[in-house]
Coordinates of C-alpha atoms and ligand atoms in Angstrom, one line a residue:
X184 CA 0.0 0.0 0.0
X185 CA 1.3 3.5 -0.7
X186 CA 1.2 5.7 1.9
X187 CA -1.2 8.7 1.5
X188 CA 0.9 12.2 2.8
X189 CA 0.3 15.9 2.8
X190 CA 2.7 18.2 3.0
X191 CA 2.6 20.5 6.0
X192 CA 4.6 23.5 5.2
X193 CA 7.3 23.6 2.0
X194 CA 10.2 26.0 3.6
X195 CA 13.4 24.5 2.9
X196 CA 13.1 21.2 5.0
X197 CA 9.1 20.8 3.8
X198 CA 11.3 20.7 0.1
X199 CA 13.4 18.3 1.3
X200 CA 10.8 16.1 2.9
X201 CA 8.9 16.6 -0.2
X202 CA 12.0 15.2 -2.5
X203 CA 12.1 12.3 0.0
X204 CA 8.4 11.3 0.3
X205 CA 8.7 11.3 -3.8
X206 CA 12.2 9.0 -3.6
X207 CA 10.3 6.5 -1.2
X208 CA 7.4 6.3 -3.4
X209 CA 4.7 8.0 -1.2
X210 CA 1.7 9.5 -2.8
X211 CA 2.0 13.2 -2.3
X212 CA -2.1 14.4 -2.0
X213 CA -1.8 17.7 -1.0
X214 CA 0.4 20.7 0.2
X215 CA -0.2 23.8 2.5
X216 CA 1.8 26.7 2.9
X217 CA 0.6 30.0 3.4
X218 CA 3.8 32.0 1.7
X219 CA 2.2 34.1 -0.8
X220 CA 5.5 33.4 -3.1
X221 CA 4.4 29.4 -3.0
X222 CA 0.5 29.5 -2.9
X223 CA -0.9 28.8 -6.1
X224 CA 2.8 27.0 -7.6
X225 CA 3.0 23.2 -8.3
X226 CA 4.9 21.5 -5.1
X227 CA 7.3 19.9 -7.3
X228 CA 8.3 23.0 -8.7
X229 CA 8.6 24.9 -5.6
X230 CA 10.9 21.7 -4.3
X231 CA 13.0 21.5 -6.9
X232 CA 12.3 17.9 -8.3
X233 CA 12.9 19.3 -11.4
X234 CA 9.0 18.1 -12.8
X235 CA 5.6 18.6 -11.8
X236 CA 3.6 17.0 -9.6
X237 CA 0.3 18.1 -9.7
X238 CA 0.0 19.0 -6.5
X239 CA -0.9 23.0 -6.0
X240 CA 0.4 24.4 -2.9
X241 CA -2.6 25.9 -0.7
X242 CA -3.2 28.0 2.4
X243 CA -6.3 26.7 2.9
X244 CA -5.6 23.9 5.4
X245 CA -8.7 22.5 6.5
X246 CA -9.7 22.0 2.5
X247 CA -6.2 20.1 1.7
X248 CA -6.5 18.3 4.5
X249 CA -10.5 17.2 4.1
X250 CA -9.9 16.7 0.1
X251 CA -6.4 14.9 0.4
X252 CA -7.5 12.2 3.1
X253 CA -3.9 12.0 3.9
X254 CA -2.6 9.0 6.0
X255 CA -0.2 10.9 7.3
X256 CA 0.9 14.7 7.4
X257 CA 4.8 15.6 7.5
X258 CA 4.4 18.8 9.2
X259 CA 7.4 21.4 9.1
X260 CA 6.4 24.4 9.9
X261 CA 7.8 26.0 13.2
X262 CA 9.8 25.3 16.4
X263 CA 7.4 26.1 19.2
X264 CA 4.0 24.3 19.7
X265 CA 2.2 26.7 21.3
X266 CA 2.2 28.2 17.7
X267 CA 1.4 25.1 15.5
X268 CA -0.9 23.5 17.7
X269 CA -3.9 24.7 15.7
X270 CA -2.2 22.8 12.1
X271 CA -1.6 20.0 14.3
X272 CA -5.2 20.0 15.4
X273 CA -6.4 20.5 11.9
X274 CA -4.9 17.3 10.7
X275 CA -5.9 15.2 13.6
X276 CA -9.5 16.4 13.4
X277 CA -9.7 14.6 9.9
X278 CA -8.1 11.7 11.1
X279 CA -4.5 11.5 9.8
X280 CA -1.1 10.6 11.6
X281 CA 1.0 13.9 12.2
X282 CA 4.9 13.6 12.1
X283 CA 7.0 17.2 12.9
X284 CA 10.2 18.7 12.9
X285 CA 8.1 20.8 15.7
X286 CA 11.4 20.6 18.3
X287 CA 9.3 21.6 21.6
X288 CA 6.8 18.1 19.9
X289 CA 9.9 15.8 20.2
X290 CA 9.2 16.1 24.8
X291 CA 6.0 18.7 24.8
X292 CA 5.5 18.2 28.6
X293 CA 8.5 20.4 29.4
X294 CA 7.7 23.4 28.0
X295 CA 3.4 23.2 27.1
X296 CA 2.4 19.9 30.1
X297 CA -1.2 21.5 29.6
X298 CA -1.2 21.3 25.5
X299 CA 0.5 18.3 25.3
X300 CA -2.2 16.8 27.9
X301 CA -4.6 18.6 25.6
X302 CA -2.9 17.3 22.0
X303 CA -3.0 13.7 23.8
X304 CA -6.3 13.9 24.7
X305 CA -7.4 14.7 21.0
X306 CA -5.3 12.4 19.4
X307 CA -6.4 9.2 21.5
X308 CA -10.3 10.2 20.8
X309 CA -9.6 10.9 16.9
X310 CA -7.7 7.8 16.5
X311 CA -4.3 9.3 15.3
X312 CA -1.0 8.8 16.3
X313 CA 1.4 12.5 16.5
X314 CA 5.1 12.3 16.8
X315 CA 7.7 15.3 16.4
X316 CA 10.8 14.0 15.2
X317 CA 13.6 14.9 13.1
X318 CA 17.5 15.0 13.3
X319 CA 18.0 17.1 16.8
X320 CA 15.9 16.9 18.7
X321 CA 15.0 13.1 17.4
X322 CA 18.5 11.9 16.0
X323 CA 21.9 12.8 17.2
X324 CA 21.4 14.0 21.3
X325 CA 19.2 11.0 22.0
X326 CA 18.0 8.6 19.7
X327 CA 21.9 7.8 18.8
X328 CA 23.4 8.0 21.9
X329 CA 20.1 5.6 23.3
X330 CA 21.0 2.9 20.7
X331 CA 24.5 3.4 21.7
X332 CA 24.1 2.8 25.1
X333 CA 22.9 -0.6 25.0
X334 CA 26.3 -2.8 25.1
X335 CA 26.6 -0.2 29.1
X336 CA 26.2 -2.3 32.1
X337 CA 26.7 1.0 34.7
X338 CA 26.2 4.4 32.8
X339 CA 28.1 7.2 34.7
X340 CA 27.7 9.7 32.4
X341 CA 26.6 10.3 28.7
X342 CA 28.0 13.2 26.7
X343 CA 27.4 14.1 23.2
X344 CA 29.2 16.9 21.4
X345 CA 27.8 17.7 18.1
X346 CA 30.0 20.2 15.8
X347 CA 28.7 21.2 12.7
X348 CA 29.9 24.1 9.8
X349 CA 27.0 26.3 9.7
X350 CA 27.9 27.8 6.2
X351 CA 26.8 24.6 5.0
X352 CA 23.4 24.7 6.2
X353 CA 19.8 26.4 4.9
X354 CA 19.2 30.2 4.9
X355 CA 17.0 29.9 7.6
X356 CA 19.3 28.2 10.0
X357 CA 22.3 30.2 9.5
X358 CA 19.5 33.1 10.1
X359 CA 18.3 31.5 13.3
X360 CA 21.7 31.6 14.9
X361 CA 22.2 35.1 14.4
X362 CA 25.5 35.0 12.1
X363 CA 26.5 38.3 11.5
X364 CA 25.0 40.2 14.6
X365 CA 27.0 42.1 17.0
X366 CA 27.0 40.0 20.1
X367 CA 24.5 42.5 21.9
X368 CA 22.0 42.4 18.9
X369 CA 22.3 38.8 19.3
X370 CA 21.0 38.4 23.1
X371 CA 18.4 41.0 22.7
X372 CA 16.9 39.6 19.5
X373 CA 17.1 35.9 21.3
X374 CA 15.5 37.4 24.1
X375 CA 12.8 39.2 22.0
X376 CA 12.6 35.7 20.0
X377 CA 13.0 37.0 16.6
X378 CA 15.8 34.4 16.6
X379 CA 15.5 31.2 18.1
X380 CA 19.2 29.4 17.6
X381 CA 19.1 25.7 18.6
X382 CA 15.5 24.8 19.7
X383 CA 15.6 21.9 21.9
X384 CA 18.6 21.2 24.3
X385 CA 16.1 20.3 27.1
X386 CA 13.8 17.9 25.0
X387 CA 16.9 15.7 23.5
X388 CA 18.0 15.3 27.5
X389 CA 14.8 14.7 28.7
X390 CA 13.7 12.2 25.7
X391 CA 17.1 10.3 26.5
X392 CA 16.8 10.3 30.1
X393 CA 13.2 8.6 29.8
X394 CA 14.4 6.0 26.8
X395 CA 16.9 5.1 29.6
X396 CA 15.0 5.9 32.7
X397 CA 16.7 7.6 34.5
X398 CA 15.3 10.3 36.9
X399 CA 16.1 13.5 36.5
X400 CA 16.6 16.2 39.1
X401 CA 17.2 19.1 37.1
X402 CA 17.2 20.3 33.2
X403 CA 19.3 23.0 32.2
X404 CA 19.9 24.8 29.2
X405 CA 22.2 28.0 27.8
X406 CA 23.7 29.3 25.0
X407 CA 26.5 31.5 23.5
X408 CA 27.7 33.1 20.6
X409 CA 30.7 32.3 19.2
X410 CA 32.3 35.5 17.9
X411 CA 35.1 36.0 14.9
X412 CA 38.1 37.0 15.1
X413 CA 38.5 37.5 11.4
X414 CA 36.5 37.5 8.3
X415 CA 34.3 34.5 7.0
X416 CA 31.7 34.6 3.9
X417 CA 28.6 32.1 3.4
X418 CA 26.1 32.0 0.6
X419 CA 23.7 34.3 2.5
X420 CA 26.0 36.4 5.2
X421 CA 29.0 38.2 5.7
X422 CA 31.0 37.8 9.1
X423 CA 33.3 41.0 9.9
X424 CA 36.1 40.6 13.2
X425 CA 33.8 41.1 16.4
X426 CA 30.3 39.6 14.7
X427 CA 28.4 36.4 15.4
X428 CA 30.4 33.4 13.3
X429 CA 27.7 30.6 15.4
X430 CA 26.8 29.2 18.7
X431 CA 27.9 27.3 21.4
X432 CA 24.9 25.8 23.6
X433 CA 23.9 22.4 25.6
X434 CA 21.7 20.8 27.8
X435 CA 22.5 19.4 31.0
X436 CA 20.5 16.6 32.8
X437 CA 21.3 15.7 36.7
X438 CA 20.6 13.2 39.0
X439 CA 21.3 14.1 42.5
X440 CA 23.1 17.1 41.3
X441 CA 25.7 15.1 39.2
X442 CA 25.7 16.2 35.3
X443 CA 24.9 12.5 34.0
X444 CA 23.5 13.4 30.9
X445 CA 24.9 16.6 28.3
X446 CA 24.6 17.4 24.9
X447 CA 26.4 20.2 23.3
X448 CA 26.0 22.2 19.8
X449 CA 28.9 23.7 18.3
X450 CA 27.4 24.8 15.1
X451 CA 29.7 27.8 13.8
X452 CA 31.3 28.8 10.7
X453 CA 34.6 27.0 10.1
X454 CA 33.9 24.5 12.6
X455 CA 34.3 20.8 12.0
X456 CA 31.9 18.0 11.3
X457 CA 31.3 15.6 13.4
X458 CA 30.0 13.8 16.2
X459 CA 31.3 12.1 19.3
X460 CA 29.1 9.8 22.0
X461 CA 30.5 9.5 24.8
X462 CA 29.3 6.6 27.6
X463 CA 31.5 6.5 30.5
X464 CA 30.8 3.6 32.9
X465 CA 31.2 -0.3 32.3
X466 CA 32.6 -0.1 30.3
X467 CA 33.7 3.2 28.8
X468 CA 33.2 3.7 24.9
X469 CA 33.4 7.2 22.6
X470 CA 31.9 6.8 19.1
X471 CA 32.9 9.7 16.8
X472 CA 31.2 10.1 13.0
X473 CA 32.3 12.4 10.5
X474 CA 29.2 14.5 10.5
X475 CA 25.4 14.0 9.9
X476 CA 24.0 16.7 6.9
X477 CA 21.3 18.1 9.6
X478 CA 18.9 19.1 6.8
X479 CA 18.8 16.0 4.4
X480 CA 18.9 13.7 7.3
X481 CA 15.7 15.7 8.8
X482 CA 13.8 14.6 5.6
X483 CA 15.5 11.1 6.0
X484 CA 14.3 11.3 9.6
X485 CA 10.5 12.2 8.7
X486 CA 10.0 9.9 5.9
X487 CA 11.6 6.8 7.5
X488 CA 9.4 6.7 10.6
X489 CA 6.5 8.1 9.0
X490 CA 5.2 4.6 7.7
X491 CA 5.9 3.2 10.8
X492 CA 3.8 5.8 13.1
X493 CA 0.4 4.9 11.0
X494 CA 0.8 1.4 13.5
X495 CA 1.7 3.1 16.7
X496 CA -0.9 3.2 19.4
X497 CA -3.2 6.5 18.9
X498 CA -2.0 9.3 21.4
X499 CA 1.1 12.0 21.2
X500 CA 4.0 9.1 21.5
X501 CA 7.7 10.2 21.5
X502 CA 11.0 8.6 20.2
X503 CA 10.6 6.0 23.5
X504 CA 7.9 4.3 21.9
X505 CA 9.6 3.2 19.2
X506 CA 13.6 2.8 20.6
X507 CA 13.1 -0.5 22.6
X508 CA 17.1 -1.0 22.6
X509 CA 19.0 1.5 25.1
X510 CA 20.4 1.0 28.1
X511 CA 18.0 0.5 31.3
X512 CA 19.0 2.5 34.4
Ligands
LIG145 N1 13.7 18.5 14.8 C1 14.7 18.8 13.9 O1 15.7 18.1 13.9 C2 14.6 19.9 12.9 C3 15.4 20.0 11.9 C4 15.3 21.0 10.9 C5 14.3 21.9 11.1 N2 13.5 21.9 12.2 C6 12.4 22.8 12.3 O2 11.4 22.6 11.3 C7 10.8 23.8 11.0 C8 10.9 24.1 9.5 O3 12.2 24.4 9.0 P1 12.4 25.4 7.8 O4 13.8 25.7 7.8 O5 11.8 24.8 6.6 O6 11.5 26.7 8.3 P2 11.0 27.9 7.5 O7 12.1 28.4 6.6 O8 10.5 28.8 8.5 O9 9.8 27.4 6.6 C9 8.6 27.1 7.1 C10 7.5 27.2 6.1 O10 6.2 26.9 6.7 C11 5.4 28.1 6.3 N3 4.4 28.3 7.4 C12 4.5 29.0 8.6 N4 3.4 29.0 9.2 C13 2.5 28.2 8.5 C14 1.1 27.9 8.7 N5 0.4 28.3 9.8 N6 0.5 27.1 7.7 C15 1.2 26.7 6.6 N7 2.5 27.1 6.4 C16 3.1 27.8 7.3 C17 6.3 29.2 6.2 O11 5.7 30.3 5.5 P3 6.2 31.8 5.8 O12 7.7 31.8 5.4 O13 5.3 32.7 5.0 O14 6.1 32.0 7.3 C18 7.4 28.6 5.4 O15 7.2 28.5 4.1 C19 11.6 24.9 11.8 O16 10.8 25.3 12.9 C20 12.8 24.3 12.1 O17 13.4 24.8 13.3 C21 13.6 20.9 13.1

């Protein structure tokens, strides 16, 4: 059977996703976006498949959505739930799976307890399943590291480090962690949230700490800028001497007040690629990669789990239902 989707957003990973729905073979039945530059324009177009599809992008949700009979929606269209909880209720109310690269989705009891109770509550009496997934939060700070953990007898203490160079990455993320700002205007537009930088520090700790169950104390999480000391260039932003080049940011999980869980974002200009897990304890291991392509392996991500959420009990679910192998505290 081919799956039914809809496409939930076509920014730059709702492309991507797009490009890998149509690789796997899914049947694309619809598409929503409500940038006036996309509304009315064939999704393959806008996604650079190279060929139409046949599929108009549309604003109008609740029409795609009722028309399309979608099995399941891959949703990308912003970091915060309290903001895309109406789409998400839109596609649940006509009966389809949602999957989302909604990072505050991948543990919504940390920051939104009452409208992840609420989400819950609709899913379980509509008979859909909702996960938010993608590659961090969903990928490299716990679903890796949870895997990786399984050959531990004693866990002492988990650390993951993930660097990535930014200048590799999409407009929008390069945008979100405030390359080019002073270092002032980079605080006060965090503050004022007109830039977000790494969503998610908190949810990656907390998802890992439950796949393992281990109980946690205290959640923290912070972050920096990184500033240049001499000129860089990407495709969309030039760096002077004294202006943001990336961030530096992690989250920090304790049990009786010992860090035993941290995960840690490098993502700058110039900076390496890679990965490193570390699991000290019984014994002690570091696995090191040479880098997962964060926007690619989103879509890879979305598309990959999205067949296997339409058989996952109905009800907001998180990465722990479907990671049975991790270590067990
Ligand atoms: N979990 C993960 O690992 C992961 C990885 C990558 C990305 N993400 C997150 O996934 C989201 C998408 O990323 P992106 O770079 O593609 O973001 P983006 O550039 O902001 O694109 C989002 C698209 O959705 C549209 N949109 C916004 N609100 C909408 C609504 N109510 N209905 C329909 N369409 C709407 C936007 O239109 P306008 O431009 O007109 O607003 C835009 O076209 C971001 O929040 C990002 O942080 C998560």
């Amino acid at each position: 059977m081919s799956l039914r989707v809809v496409i939930y957003g076509v920014g730059p990973i709702g492309q991507l996703i797009t490009r890998a729905a149509y690789e796997k073979g899914f049947e694309i039945v619809g598409a929503i976006d409500i940038d006036p530059g996309k509304v009315g324009k064939d999704l393959g177009e806008v996604a650079g498949l190279g060929r139409a599809l046949g599929v108009k992008i549309e604003s109008d949700a609740d029409k795609v959505l009722r028309e399309g009979k979608p099995d399941v929606v891959l949703h990308s269209t912003g970091s915060f739930l309290d903001r895309v909880y109406p789409q998400l209720v839109k596609a649940i109310r006509v009966g389809s799976d949602v999957i989302s690269t909604c990072e505050t989705l991948a543990w919504p009891w940390y920051r939104y307890p009452e409208l992840a109770e609420l989400l819950d509550n609709y899913a379980r009496n509509n008979d859909v399943t909702i996960l938010g997934a993608g590659v961090n939060p969903g990928f490299v700070f716990d679903a890796l590291p949870s895997v990786l953990s399984t050959t531990i007898i004693r866990l002492d203490r988990l650390t993951v480090v993930r660097s990535l160079d930014a200048s590799k990455r999409r407009y929008s993320f390069q945008k979100k962690i405030g390359l080019g700002m002073s270092p002032e205007q980079f605080r006060e537009a965090l503050a004022r949230g007109e830039i977000t930088s790494h969503v998610g520090f908190a949810e990656s700790v907390l998802l890992t700490a439950s796949i393992m169950g281990l109980r946690l104390d205290k959640v923290e999480e912070d972050q920096e800028p990184v500033i240049a000391d001499a000129n860089y260039e990407t495709q969309y932003f030039r760096i002077s001497p004294g202006q943001v080049r990336g961030v530096i940011g992690h989250g920090s999980g304790f049990v009786n007040g010992k860090e035993v869980i941290r995960v840690e974002l490098r993502a700058c200009v110039g900076c390496e690629d890679y990965e490193e897990v570390r699991l000290e304890g019984e014994p002690s291991i570091t696995w090191r990669s040479t880098g997962t392509p964060g926007d690619p392996a989103t879509a890879a991500v979305i598309v990959n789990l999205a067949p296997r959420i339409i058989n996952e009990r109905p009800g907001l679910i998180t990465l722990k239902d479907l990671i049975n192998y991790a270590y067990t505290a």
